[in-house]
Coordinates of C-alpha atoms (C1' of nucleotides) in Angstrom, one line a residue:
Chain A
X2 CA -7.5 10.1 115.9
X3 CA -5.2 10.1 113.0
X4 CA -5.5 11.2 109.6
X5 CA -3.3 10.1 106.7
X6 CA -3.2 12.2 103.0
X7 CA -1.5 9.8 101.6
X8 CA 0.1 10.7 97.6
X9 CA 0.6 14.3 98.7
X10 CA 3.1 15.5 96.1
X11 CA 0.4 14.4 93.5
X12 CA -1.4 18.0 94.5
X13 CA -4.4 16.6 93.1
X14 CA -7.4 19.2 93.9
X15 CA -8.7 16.9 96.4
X16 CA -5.8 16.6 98.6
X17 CA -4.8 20.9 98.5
X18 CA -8.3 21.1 99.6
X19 CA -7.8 18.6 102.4
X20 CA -4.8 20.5 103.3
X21 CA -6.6 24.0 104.1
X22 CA -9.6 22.0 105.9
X23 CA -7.3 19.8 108.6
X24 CA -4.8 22.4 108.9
X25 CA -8.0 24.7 110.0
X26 CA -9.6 21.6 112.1
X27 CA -6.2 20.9 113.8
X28 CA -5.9 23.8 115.3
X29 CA -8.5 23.0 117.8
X30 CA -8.7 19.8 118.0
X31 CA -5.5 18.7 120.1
X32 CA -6.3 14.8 119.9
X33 CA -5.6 14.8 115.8
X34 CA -2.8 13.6 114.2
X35 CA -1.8 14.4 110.8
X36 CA 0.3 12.3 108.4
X37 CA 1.1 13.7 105.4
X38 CA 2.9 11.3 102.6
X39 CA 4.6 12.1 99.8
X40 CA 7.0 10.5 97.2
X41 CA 9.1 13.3 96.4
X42 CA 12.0 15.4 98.4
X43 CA 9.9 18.8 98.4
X44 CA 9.4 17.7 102.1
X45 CA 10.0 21.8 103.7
X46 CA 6.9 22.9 101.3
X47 CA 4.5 20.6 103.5
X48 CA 6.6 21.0 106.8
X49 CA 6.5 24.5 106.7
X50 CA 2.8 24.5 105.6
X51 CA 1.8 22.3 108.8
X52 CA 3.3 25.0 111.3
X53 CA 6.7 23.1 111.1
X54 CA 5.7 19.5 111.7
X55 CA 8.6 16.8 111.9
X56 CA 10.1 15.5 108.5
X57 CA 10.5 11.5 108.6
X58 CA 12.7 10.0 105.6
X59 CA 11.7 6.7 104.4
X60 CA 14.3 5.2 102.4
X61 CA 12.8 3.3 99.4
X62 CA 13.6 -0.6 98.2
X63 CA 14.4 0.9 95.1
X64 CA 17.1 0.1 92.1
X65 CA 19.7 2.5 90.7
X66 CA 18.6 4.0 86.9
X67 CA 21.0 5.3 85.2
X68 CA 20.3 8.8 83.5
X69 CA 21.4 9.6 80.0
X70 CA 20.7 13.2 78.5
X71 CA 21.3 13.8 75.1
X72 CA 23.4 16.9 73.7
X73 CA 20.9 18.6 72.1
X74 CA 16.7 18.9 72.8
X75 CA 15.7 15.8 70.6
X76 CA 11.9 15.8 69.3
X77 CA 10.0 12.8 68.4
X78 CA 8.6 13.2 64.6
X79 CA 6.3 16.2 65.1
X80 CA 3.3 14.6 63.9
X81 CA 3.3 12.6 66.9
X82 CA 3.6 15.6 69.0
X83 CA 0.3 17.5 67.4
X84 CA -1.7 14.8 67.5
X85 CA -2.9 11.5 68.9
X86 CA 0.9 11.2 70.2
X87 CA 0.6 7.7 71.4
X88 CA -1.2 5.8 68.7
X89 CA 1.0 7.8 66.1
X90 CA 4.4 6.9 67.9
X91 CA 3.1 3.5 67.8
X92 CA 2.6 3.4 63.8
X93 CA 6.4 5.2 63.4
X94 CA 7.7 2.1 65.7
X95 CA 6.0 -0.3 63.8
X96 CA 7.4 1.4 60.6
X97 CA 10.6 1.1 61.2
X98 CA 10.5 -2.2 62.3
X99 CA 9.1 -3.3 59.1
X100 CA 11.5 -1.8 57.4
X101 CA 14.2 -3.4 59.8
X102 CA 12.7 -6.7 58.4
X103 CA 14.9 -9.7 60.1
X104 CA 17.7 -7.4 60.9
X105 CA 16.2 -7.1 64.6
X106 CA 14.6 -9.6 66.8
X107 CA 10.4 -9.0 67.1
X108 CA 9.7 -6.3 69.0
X109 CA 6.0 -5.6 70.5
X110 CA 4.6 -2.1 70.2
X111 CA 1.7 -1.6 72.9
X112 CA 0.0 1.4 73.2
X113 CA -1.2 2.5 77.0
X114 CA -3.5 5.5 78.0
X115 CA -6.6 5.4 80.3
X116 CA -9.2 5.6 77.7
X117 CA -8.3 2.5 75.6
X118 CA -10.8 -0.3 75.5
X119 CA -9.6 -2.3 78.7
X120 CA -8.8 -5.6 76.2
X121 CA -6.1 -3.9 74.2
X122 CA -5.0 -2.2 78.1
X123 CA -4.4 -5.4 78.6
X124 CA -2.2 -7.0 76.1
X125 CA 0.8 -4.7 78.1
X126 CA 1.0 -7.1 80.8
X127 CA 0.9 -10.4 78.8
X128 CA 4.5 -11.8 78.9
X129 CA 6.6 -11.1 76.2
X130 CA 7.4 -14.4 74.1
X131 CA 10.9 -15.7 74.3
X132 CA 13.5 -13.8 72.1
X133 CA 11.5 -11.1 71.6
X134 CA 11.5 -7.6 73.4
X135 CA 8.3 -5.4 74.3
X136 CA 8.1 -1.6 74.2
X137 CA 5.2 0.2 75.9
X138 CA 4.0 3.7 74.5
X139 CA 2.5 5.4 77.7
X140 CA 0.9 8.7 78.6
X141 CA 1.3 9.4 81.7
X142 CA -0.8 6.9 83.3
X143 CA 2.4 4.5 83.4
X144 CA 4.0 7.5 85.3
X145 CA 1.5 6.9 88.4
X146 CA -1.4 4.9 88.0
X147 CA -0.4 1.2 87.4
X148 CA 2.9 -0.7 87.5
X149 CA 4.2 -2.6 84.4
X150 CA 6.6 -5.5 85.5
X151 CA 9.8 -5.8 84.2
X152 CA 10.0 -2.6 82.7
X153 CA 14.3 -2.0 82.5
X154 CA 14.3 1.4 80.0
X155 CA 12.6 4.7 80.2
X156 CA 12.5 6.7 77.2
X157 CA 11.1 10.1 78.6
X158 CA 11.0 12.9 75.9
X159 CA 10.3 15.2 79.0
X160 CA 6.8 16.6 77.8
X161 CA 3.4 16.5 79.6
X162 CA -0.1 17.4 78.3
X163 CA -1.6 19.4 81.0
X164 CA -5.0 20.7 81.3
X165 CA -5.3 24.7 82.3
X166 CA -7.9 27.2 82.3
X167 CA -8.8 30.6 81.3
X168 CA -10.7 32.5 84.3
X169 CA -11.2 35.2 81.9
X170 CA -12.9 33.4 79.2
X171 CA -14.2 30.1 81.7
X172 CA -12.1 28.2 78.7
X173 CA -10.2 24.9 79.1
X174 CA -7.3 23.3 77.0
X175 CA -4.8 20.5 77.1
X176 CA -1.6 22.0 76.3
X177 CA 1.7 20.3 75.6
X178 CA 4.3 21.2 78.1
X179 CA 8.0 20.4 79.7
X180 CA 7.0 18.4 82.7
X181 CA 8.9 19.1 85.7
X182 CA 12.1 17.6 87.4
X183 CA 9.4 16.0 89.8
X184 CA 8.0 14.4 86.9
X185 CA 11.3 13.3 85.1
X186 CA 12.3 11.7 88.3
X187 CA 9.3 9.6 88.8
X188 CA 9.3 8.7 84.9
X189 CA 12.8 7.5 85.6
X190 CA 11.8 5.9 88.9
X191 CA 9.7 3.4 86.7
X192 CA 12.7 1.7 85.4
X193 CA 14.2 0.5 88.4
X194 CA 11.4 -1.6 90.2
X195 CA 12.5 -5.0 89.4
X196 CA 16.6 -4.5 88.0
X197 CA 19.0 -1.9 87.6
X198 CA 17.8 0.1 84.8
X199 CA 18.5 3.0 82.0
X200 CA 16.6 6.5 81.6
X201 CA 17.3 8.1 78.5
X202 CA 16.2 11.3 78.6
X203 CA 15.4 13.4 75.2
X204 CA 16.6 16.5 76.3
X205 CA 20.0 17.9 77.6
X206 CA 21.0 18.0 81.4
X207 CA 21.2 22.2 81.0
X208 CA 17.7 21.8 80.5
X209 CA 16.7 19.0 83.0
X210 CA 18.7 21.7 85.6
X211 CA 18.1 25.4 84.3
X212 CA 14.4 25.1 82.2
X213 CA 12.5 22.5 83.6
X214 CA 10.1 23.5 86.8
X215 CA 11.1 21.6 90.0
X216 CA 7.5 20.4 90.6
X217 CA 4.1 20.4 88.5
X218 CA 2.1 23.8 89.0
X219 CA -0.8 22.0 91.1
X220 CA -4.3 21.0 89.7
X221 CA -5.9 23.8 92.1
X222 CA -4.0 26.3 90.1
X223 CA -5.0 25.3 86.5
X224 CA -9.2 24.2 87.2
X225 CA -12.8 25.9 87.1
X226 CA -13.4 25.9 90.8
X227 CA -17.0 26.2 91.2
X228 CA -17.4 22.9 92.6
X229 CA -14.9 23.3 95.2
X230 CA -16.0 27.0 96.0
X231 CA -19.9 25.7 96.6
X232 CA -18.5 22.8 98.8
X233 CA -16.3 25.2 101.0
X234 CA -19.3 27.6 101.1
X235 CA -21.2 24.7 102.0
X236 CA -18.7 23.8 104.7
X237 CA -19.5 27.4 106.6
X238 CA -16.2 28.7 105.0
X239 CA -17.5 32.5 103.9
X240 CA -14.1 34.2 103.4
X241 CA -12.1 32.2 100.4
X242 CA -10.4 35.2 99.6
X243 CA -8.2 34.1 102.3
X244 CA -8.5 30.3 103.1
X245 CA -5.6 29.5 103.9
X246 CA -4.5 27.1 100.5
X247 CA -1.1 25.5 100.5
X248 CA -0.5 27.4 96.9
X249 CA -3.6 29.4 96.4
X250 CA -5.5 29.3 93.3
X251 CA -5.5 32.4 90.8
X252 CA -7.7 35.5 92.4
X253 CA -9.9 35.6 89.1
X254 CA -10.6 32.4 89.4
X255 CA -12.5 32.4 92.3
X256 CA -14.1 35.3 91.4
X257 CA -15.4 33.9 88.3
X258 CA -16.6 30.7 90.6
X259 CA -18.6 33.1 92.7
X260 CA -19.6 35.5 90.2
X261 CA -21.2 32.0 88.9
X262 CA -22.6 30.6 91.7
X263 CA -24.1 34.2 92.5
X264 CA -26.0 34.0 88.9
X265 CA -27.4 30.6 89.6
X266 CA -29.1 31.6 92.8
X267 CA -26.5 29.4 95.1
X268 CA -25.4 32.9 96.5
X269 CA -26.7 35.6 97.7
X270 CA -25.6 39.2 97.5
X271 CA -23.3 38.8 100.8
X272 CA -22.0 35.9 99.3
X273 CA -24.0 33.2 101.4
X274 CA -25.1 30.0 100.5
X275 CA -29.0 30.0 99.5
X276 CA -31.4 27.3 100.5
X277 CA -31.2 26.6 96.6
X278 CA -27.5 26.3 97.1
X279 CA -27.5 24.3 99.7
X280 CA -29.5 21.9 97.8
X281 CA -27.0 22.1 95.1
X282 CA -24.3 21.1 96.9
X283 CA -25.6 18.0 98.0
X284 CA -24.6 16.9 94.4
X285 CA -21.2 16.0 93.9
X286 CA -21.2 17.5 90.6
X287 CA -20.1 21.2 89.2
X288 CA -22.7 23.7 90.0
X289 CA -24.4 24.4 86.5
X290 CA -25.2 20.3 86.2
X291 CA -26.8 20.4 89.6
X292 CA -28.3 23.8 88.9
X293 CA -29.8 21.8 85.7
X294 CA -30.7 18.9 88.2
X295 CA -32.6 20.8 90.1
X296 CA -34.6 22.6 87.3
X297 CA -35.6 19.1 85.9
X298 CA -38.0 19.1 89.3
X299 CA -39.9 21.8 88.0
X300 CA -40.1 20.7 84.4
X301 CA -41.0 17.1 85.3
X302 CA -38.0 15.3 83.8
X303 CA -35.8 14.4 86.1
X304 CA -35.4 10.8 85.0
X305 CA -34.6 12.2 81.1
X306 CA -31.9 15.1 83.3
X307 CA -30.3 12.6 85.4
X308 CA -29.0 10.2 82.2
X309 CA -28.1 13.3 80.7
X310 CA -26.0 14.5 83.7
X311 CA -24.5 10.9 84.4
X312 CA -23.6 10.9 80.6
X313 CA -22.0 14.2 80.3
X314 CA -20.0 13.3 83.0
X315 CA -18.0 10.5 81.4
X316 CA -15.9 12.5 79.1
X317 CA -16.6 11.9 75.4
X318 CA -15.3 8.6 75.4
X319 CA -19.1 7.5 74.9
X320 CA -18.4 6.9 71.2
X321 CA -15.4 4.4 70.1
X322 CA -14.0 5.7 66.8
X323 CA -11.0 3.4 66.2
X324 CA -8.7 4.7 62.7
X325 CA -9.4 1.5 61.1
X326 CA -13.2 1.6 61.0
X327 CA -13.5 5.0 60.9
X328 CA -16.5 4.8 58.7
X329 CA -18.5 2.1 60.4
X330 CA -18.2 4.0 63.8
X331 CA -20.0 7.5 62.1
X332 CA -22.2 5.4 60.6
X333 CA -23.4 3.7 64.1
X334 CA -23.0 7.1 65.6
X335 CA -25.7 8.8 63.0
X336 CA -27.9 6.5 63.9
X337 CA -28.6 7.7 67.5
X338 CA -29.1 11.0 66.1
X339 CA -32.2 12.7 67.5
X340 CA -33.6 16.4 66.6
X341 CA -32.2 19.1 68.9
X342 CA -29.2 18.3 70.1
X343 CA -26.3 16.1 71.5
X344 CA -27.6 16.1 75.0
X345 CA -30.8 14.2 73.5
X346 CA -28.3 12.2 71.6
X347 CA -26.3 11.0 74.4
X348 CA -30.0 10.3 76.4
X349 CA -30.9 8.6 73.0
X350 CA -27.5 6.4 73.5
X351 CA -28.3 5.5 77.6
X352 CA -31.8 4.5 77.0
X353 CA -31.4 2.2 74.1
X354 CA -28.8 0.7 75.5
X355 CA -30.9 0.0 78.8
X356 CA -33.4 -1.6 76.5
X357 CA -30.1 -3.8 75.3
X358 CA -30.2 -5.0 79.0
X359 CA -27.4 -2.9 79.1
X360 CA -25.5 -5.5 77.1
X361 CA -21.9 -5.5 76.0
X362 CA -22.4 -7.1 72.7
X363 CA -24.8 -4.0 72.1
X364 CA -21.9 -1.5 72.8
X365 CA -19.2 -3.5 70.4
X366 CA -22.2 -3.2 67.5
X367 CA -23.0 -0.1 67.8
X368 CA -19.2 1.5 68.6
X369 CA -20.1 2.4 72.2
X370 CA -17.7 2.3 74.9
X371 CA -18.6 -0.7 77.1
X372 CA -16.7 1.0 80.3
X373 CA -18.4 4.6 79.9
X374 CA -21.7 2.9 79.8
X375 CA -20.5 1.4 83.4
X376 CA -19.2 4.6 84.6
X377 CA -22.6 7.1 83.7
X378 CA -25.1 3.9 85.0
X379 CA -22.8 4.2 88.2
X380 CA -22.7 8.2 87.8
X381 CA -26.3 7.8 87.7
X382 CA -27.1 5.5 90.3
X383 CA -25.3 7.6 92.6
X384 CA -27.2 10.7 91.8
X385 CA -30.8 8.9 91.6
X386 CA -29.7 7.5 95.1
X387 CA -29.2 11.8 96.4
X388 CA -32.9 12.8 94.9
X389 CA -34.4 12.3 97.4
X390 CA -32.2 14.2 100.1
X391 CA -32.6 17.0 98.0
X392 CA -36.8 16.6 97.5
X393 CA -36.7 16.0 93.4
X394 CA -38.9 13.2 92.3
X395 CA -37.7 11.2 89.6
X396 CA -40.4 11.8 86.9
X397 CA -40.5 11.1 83.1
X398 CA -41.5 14.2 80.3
X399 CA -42.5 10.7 78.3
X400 CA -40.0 12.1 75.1
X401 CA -40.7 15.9 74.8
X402 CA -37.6 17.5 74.6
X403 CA -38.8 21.3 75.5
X404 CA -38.7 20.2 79.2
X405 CA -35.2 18.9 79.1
X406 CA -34.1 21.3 77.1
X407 CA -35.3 24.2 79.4
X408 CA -34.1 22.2 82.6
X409 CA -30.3 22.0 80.6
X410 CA -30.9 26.1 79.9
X411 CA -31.7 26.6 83.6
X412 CA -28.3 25.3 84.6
X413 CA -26.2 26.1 81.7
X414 CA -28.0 30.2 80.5
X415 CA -24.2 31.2 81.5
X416 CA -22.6 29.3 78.5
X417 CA -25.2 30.8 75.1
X418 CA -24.4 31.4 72.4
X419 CA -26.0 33.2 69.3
X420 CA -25.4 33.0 65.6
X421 CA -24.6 36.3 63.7
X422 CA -23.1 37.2 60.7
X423 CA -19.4 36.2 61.5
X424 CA -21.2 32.8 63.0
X425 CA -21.4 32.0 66.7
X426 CA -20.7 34.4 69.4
X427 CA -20.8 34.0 73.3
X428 CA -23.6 36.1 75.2
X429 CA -21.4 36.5 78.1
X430 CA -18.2 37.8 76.5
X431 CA -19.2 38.2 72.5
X432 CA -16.2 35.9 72.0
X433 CA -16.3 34.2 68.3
X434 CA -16.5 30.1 69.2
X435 CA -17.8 27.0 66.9
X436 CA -19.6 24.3 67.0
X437 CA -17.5 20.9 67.6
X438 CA -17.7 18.5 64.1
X439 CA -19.0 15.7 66.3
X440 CA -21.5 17.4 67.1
X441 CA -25.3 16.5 65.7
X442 CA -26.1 20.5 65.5
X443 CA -22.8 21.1 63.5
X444 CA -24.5 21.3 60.1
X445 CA -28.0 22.7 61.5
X446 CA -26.6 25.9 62.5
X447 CA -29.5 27.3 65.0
X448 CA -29.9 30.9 65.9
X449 CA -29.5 29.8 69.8
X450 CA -27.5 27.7 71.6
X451 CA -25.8 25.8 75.2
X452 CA -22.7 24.5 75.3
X453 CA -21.8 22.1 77.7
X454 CA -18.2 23.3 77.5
X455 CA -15.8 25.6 75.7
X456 CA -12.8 23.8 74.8
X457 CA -9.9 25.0 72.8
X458 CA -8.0 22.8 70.5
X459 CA -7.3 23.8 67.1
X460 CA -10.2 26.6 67.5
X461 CA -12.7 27.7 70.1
X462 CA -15.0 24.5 70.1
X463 CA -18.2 24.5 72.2
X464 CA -18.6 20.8 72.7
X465 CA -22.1 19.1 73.7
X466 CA -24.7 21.7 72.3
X467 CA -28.5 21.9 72.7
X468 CA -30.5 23.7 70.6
X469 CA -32.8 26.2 72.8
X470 CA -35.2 29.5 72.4
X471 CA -34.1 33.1 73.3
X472 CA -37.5 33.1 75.3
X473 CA -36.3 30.1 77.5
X474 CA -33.5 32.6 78.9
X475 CA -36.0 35.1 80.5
X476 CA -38.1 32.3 81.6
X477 CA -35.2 29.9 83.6
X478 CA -33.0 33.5 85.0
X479 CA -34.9 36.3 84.6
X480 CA -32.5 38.4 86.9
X481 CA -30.0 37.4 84.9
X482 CA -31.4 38.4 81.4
X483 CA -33.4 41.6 80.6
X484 CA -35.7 40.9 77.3
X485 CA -34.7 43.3 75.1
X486 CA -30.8 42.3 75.3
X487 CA -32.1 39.0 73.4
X488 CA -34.6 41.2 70.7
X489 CA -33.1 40.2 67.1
X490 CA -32.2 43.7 66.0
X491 CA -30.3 44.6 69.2
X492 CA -27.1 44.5 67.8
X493 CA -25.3 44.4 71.4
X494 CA -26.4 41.2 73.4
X495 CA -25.0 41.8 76.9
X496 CA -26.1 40.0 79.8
X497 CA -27.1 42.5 82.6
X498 CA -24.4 43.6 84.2
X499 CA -24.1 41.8 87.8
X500 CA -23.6 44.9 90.3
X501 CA -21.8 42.5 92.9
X502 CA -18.2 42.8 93.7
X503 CA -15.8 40.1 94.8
X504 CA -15.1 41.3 98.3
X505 CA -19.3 41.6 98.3
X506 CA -19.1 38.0 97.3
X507 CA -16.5 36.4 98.9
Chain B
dC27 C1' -14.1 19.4 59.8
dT28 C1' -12.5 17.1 64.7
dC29 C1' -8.2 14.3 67.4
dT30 C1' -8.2 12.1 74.5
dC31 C1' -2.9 14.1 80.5
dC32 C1' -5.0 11.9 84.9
dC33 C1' -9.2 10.9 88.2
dT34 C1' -13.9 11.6 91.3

DNA sequence: CTCTCCCT
């Protein structure tokens, strides 16, 4: 029996997960073989890591690329670096060309990143007219997901956007950042495939040798892990403390993924998986959304629960909002607007558009993204299809929100918060957040609120909220909230402290 | 008063 993990030096959760578990099976199972593949020269890290195992070098069928640094750190314009970098750098290209007039043959600016509609993706792989020369503006989905032929110059400004997170505060946030040498060297890889080619690289070669990290810190490292800690658990794997992770993932981190799992009943005090846990981690979704799942049985809605889950998983990109129609597209948004909240909205969305016949034509009227539609009725699908393994019948609350509402509360009481003077506040950690502008509760204001997720951009945003009552909170976790923490004139709302320690956890 | 690196 072999195994291959193909794309190792990716480090993608999936595959450092997959490292701990086969190193662990491979110990007593003589008859496995491991392959391990990876792209990059780092080969000692995963040698060592597999109890020495051979090194094979496979030389590539690759071209030489040339590498130019520049003498000092050179920025593109910085509005492109703050925000929407790719559409902006676009608009400066096409600027300048304008202004070039006829003094320069026509050159094609094409924007490339994973969430634009897949007509416009594309117009990158069209062949560029005779005479004329095409530049591609990526993210970096040109730097490993797809192949663009004929590509002979990299421009690599030597910046990623990378997404970490707070175990402290369970917040997320895309930061800018230097990418790593690993990084630079696969951008530059992309301009040899079919010719000789150029790199130019935007920053000096001090830099490339003395700042820049030799590889990317790995996803494991910079993610909530409460998924990954319930599937483990559910595994048999009691100790994570010390699971034996190729680069293991910050200590509070886990703590905060079992301190979680402990307050939604998928632990119990020794840290053991629960028959409600078990149950959970049939899903393959993060804890609180099967948590929520699992509530619906109870409240009679899981057909309302499951289109909310399914859509909450396809990452805002529901709503298309292109610059130029700006308008028109908050217009056709308002219109799905429902009382108490942006989960009912987003079930608002799903349903009408199954009445559409889950038409296309319907998601270009109404500014809907055609290929997130696809994604949460396969989402969807998927999770209908894993109801009845874990015993919920799909039932209908016929359009009274109270039960959805409850069932979201129920899987999400860890993320309320409460509106007070100063505005909104986390229960857990009385930390001051807002409420996202997209949002249909941002002008409403209620006393009580979920949020799907904390995100921080240009402030603390919760984004996705629901509207809920105090009184639901005793009702869906009663071991988790005492009643008089939520009275109104209590002016400290703390949840109750949780008396379990890590190493009682873990 | 926003603003999306990538994938399951």
């Amino acid at each position: 029996c072999v195994i291959i993990i193909d794309e190792a030096h990716e480090r993608t959760l999936h595959t450092d997960i997959l490292f701990g578990l086969i190193k662990d099976i491979a110990r007593f199972r003589s008859d496995l073989k491991v392959l391990v593949a990876s792209a990059t020269l780092d080969t000692e890290r995963f040698s060592c890591f597999f109890d020495d195992a051979p090194v094979f070098r496979i030389p590539g069928r690759r071209f030489p690329v040339d590498i130019f640094y520049t003498k000092v750190r050179l920025y593109l314009n910085p509005c492109v670096l703050v925000c929407e970098e790719i559409e902006a750098c676009c608009e400066l290209l096409q600027e300048r060309c304008r202004r070039l007039g006829s003094k320069i043959a026509e050159l094609l600016v094409l924007p490339i990143y994973a969430n634009l509609p897949s007509d416009m993706q594309a117009k990158i792989f069209n062949p560029t007219p005779p005479g004329a020369r095409k530049v591609v503006v990526a993210t970096n989905i040109a730097e490993t997901s797809l192949t663009i032929d004929g590509i002979i110059y990299v421009i690599d400004p030597g910046f990623c956007k990378q997404k970490s997170y707070n175990a402290r505060t369970g917040m997320e946030s895309l930061i800018v950042t230097p990418c790593s040498r690993a990084s630079a060297n696969q951008r530059a890889g992309r301009a040899g495939r079919v010719a000789a080619g150029k790199c130019f690289r935007l920053y000096t070669a001090w830099a490339y040798k003395h700042e820049m990290e030799e590889t990317t810190v790995p996803e494991i490292q910079r993610t909530n892990l409460g998924n990954v800690v319930l599937l483990l658990k559910s595994l048999g794997i009691n100790d994570l403390i010390h699971f034996d992770f190729m680069d293991p993932p910050p200590h509070e981190t886990l703590v905060l993924a079992l301190e979680q799992l402990y307050a939604l009943g998928a632990l119990n005090h020794l840290g053991e998986l629960t028959k409600l846990g078990r149950r959970m981690a049939e899903l393959p979704v993060d804890p609180m959304l099967s948590k929520m799942i699992l509530a619906s049985e109870q409240y009679k809605c899981s057909e309302e629960v499951l289109t909310i889950a399914a859509m909450l998983s396809v990452n805002n990109s529901i709503f298309y909002r292109p610059k130029d129609k700006v308008v028109h597209a908050d217009n056709a948004r308002m219109n799905f607007v429902v009382p108490g909240g942006d989960h009912l909205v987003l079930l608002n969305v799903y349903n009408q558009w199954v009445e559409s016949g889950y038409s296309t034509q319907w998601c270009y009227e109404n500014f809907i993204q055609f290929r997130s539609m696809r994604r949460a009725r396969d989402v969807r699908d998927q999770l209908e299809g894993l109801m009845d393994r874990i015993e919920v019948e799909v039932v209908s609350c016929q359009g009274d929100s109270v039960p959805v509402r409850k069932a979201v509360t129920a899987g999400y009481f860890y993320h309320t918060a409460r509106l007070s003077k100063g505005g909104y506040k986390t229960v857990k950690h009385q930390q001051t957040v807002y409420v996202h502008p997209n949002s249909s509760l941002f002008e409403e204001q209620p006393r009580w609120l979920i949020y799907h997720e904390l995100v921080f951009t240009t402030k603390e945003f919760m984004r996705q909220v629901i509207e809920i009552e105090s009184g639901w909170l005793l009702e869906v976790a009663p071991h988790y909230y005492k009643s008089k923490e939520l009275e109104d004139s209590s002016s400290k709302k703390m949840p109750r402290k949780q008396g379990k320690t890590k190493e009682e956890l873990g």
